[in-house]
Amino acid sequence: MSARIEANGLEDVVAATTRLSDVDGEHGKLVLAGHSVEDIAGHVPFEDALFLLFRGTLPDAAERASVRDALGEAREAAFERLGELGDALALPDAMDALRASVAHLGARSGEEPLAEAIRIVGAIAVFAAAWSRGASPVRPDARLSHAADYLRMVSGRAPSAAQVAALDAYLVTVVDHGMNASTFTARVVASTASDTVSAVVAAIGALKGKLHGGAPGPVLDMLDAIGSADAARDWVSQALARGERIMGMGHRVYRVRDPRAFVLERAIAGLEAASDAGSSIGQRLRLARAVEKEAETQLVARHPNRPLKANVEFYTAVLLEAVGLPRTLFTPTFAASRAAGWCAHVEEQRRHGRLIRPKSRYTDAAPFAAPAPAAR
Ligand code: COA
C-alpha cells in the first residue's frame, strides 16, 4: 500500500512527469524543454518557444515561418468570430472576458496538438486585444510576428522593433513553469478525458487570481503609490504592518530570486537603451529595483527562515508597461503565452497521465446512528 501524503497546497507532491519544463527552486534555475530560460528568452521569438514545447527542439527557419503563418491565420480566424461571442467581450474584467470568449471556441476532435494550440493561442491574443479596444477592434495582420501583431492590435499603431523584442522576451519567459496552479488545473481537466478548450478555460480561471497571474497589475499600483525610492521604506513597512502581502514578492517554489526576474530586467534594460533619452522606462526600472530591495530587506527581517524575493510578476509589471500595454491587459497577456504551456501539458497528460483524483480527509462528525426502524 502506498504511503499517505498529506500536504495542504500539495507542495512536494509530484503529480506528473514532464519534458516541458523544470523549476529548480533552490538554485533559481528554469529549464524550458532542455534550454535555460536565460539562453532563449531575449534570443528567440515566441513562435520558437511554442514550437519547442510541442516538438522538443527549436525550429529551423522554415519551421519558424510555418508557425508564424499558422498563428497569423489563427488570429484572422478568431477575428472573424468576434461577432459571435455574445456579450463576452463586454464584461468589465479582462480575464472574465477572456474566459468567456475562449469558452466559445469549439473542441475539434482529432486536431493535431500543435495546430490546436496555435488555434487557441492565436485566438487569445485577438480576444484580449479586442476587449481592450471596446467597439473598435483592430484587424490582425497575419504577416506580422505574433508579438508585433498583438501590440499593434492593442495600440492601433505599429510597435517599435525594441518593443516587439521585449514582448517576445516576456512571452518566451512565461511560456511554461512546471506544475503551477493553472497548469495543474489544465491537467486535472485533461485527465478526465475532457477537451483542450475546456482545460484552457479552467486554467484561465486559475491564472486570474492575484496569488498567481493577477499580481502584476497590483505591482504597478504599488509602484505608483510609492512614487519615489525614498518613500519605499515607509510604504512597505506600513503595508506589512496592515498584514498585506507585497505583490511580486515570494514564491511557492523559489527560495532564491526568481530567474525570470533577471531575464525580464535584462529585456527592460534593452528596451530602455533603445528608447528616447526622456523615456520614463529607466525611471520606472530604478524605482522598481529600489522597492524590491526594500521589500526584500523587510521580508527577511519578518521571515528569517522563509526567503521571500522578487518573483516573475515584479518585473512583468515594469516590462508590460514599458511596451505600452495597459495594466488591465497584464494577466491576459500572461495567458496569451502560458496557453501554449497549458496546451502542451494537456497533450502530455493525455498521452501519459491517469485521472487525477486525490483524497480528502473528513473532519466533521460521524453520521448519527439511525434508530432501528420500528417493527410493524
Ligand atoms: N508579502 C508578505 N508576506 C508574504 C509574502 C509577500 N509577498 N509572501 C509570503 N508571505 C508570508 C506569508 O504571509 C506567510 O507568513 P506566516 O508564516 O507568518 O503566515 C509566509 O510568508 C509563508 O507564506 P505562504 O502563504 O505559506 O507561501 P506560499 O508558498 O503559499 O505563497 C505566494 C506563495 C506567491 C502565493 C506568496 O508569496 C504571495 O502571496 N506573493 C504575493 C503574490 C504574488 O506575487 N504572486 C505571484 C506569484 S508568481
PDB file of C-alpha atoms and ligand atoms in Angstrom, residues 11 210-213 215 240 244-253 255 258 260 299 303 306 308 311-313, ligand 1:
ATOM      1  CA  GLU A  11       3.979  21.196  -2.232  1.00  0.00           C
ATOM      2  CA  LYS A 210      -3.740  37.548  -7.551  1.00  0.00           C
ATOM      3  CA  LEU A 211      -1.640  34.836  -5.923  1.00  0.00           C
ATOM      4  CA  HIS A 212      -0.871  33.504  -9.424  1.00  0.00           C
ATOM      5  CA  GLY A 213      -1.178  35.603 -12.605  1.00  0.00           C
ATOM      6  CA  ALA A 215      -0.164  40.106  -9.390  1.00  0.00           C
ATOM      7  CA  LEU A 240       3.294  44.748   6.149  1.00  0.00           C
ATOM      8  CA  GLU A 244      -0.794  42.854   3.471  1.00  0.00           C
ATOM      9  CA  ARG A 245       1.361  40.850   1.088  1.00  0.00           C
ATOM     10  CA  ILE A 246       3.808  42.693  -1.109  1.00  0.00           C
ATOM     11  CA  MET A 247       2.797  41.811  -4.646  1.00  0.00           C
ATOM     12  CA  GLY A 248       5.552  40.417  -6.845  1.00  0.00           C
ATOM     13  CA  MET A 249       7.470  39.059  -3.844  1.00  0.00           C
ATOM     14  CA  GLY A 250       7.657  35.453  -2.659  1.00  0.00           C
ATOM     15  CA  HIS A 251       7.156  32.190  -4.467  1.00  0.00           C
ATOM     16  CA  ARG A 252       5.906  28.726  -3.659  1.00  0.00           C
ATOM     17  CA  VAL A 253       8.944  27.034  -5.208  1.00  0.00           C
ATOM     18  CA  ARG A 255      13.894  30.055  -2.364  1.00  0.00           C
ATOM     19  CA  ASP A 258      13.080  34.025  -9.478  1.00  0.00           C
ATOM     20  CA  ARG A 260      12.699  35.042 -14.724  1.00  0.00           C
ATOM     21  CA  LEU A 299      10.651  40.490   4.461  1.00  0.00           C
ATOM     22  CA  HIS A 303      10.541  35.858   7.918  1.00  0.00           C
ATOM     23  CA  ARG A 306      11.459  31.833   4.612  1.00  0.00           C
ATOM     24  CA  LEU A 308      10.778  35.956   0.056  1.00  0.00           C
ATOM     25  CA  ASN A 311       9.125  36.750  -8.478  1.00  0.00           C
ATOM     26  CA  VAL A 312       8.393  36.971 -12.189  1.00  0.00           C
ATOM     27  CA  GLU A 313       5.449  39.309 -11.681  1.00  0.00           C
TER      28      GLU A 313
HETATM   29  N1  COA B   1       4.466  39.603   1.265  1.00  0.00           N
HETATM   30  C1  COA B   1       4.420  39.452   2.597  1.00  0.00           C
HETATM   31  N2  COA B   1       4.438  38.272   3.226  1.00  0.00           N
HETATM   32  C2  COA B   1       4.489  37.186   2.448  1.00  0.00           C
HETATM   33  C3  COA B   1       4.538  37.257   1.055  1.00  0.00           C
HETATM   34  C4  COA B   1       4.523  38.539   0.466  1.00  0.00           C
HETATM   35  N3  COA B   1       4.556  38.687  -0.857  1.00  0.00           N
HETATM   36  N4  COA B   1       4.582  36.020   0.551  1.00  0.00           N
HETATM   37  C5  COA B   1       4.558  35.179   1.594  1.00  0.00           C
HETATM   38  N5  COA B   1       4.495  35.884   2.749  1.00  0.00           N
HETATM   39  C6  COA B   1       4.485  35.341   4.094  1.00  0.00           C
HETATM   40  C7  COA B   1       3.122  34.766   4.440  1.00  0.00           C
HETATM   41  O1  COA B   1       2.280  35.748   4.990  1.00  0.00           O
HETATM   42  C8  COA B   1       3.472  33.682   5.408  1.00  0.00           C
HETATM   43  O2  COA B   1       3.684  34.250   6.657  1.00  0.00           O
HETATM   44  P1  COA B   1       3.251  33.485   8.019  1.00  0.00           P
HETATM   45  O3  COA B   1       4.030  32.198   8.008  1.00  0.00           O
HETATM   46  O4  COA B   1       3.647  34.428   9.088  1.00  0.00           O
HETATM   47  O5  COA B   1       1.790  33.263   7.896  1.00  0.00           O
HETATM   48  C9  COA B   1       4.819  33.168   4.889  1.00  0.00           C
HETATM   49  O6  COA B   1       5.381  34.248   4.134  1.00  0.00           O
HETATM   50  C10 COA B   1       4.706  31.950   4.003  1.00  0.00           C
HETATM   51  O7  COA B   1       3.713  32.215   3.039  1.00  0.00           O
HETATM   52  P2  COA B   1       2.853  31.110   2.329  1.00  0.00           P
HETATM   53  O8  COA B   1       1.464  31.652   2.127  1.00  0.00           O
HETATM   54  O9  COA B   1       2.970  29.787   3.003  1.00  0.00           O
HETATM   55  O10 COA B   1       3.600  30.990   0.962  1.00  0.00           O
HETATM   56  P3  COA B   1       3.049  30.300  -0.318  1.00  0.00           P
HETATM   57  O11 COA B   1       4.117  29.441  -0.839  1.00  0.00           O
HETATM   58  O12 COA B   1       1.727  29.660  -0.069  1.00  0.00           O
HETATM   59  O13 COA B   1       2.778  31.556  -1.254  1.00  0.00           O
HETATM   60  C11 COA B   1       2.837  33.161  -2.923  1.00  0.00           C
HETATM   61  C12 COA B   1       3.480  31.877  -2.386  1.00  0.00           C
HETATM   62  C13 COA B   1       3.431  33.505  -4.272  1.00  0.00           C
HETATM   63  C14 COA B   1       1.325  32.948  -3.107  1.00  0.00           C
HETATM   64  C15 COA B   1       3.094  34.303  -1.905  1.00  0.00           C
HETATM   65  O14 COA B   1       4.478  34.510  -1.746  1.00  0.00           O
HETATM   66  C16 COA B   1       2.372  35.586  -2.281  1.00  0.00           C
HETATM   67  O15 COA B   1       1.219  35.759  -1.928  1.00  0.00           O
HETATM   68  N6  COA B   1       3.070  36.529  -3.008  1.00  0.00           N
HETATM   69  C17 COA B   1       2.442  37.738  -3.435  1.00  0.00           C
HETATM   70  C18 COA B   1       1.583  37.494  -4.676  1.00  0.00           C
HETATM   71  C19 COA B   1       2.448  37.268  -5.901  1.00  0.00           C
HETATM   72  O16 COA B   1       3.412  37.964  -6.148  1.00  0.00           O
HETATM   73  N7  COA B   1       2.005  36.296  -6.702  1.00  0.00           N
HETATM   74  C20 COA B   1       2.708  35.926  -7.925  1.00  0.00           C
HETATM   75  C21 COA B   1       3.402  34.612  -7.757  1.00  0.00           C
HETATM   76  S1  COA B   1       4.419  34.216  -9.134  1.00  0.00           S
END
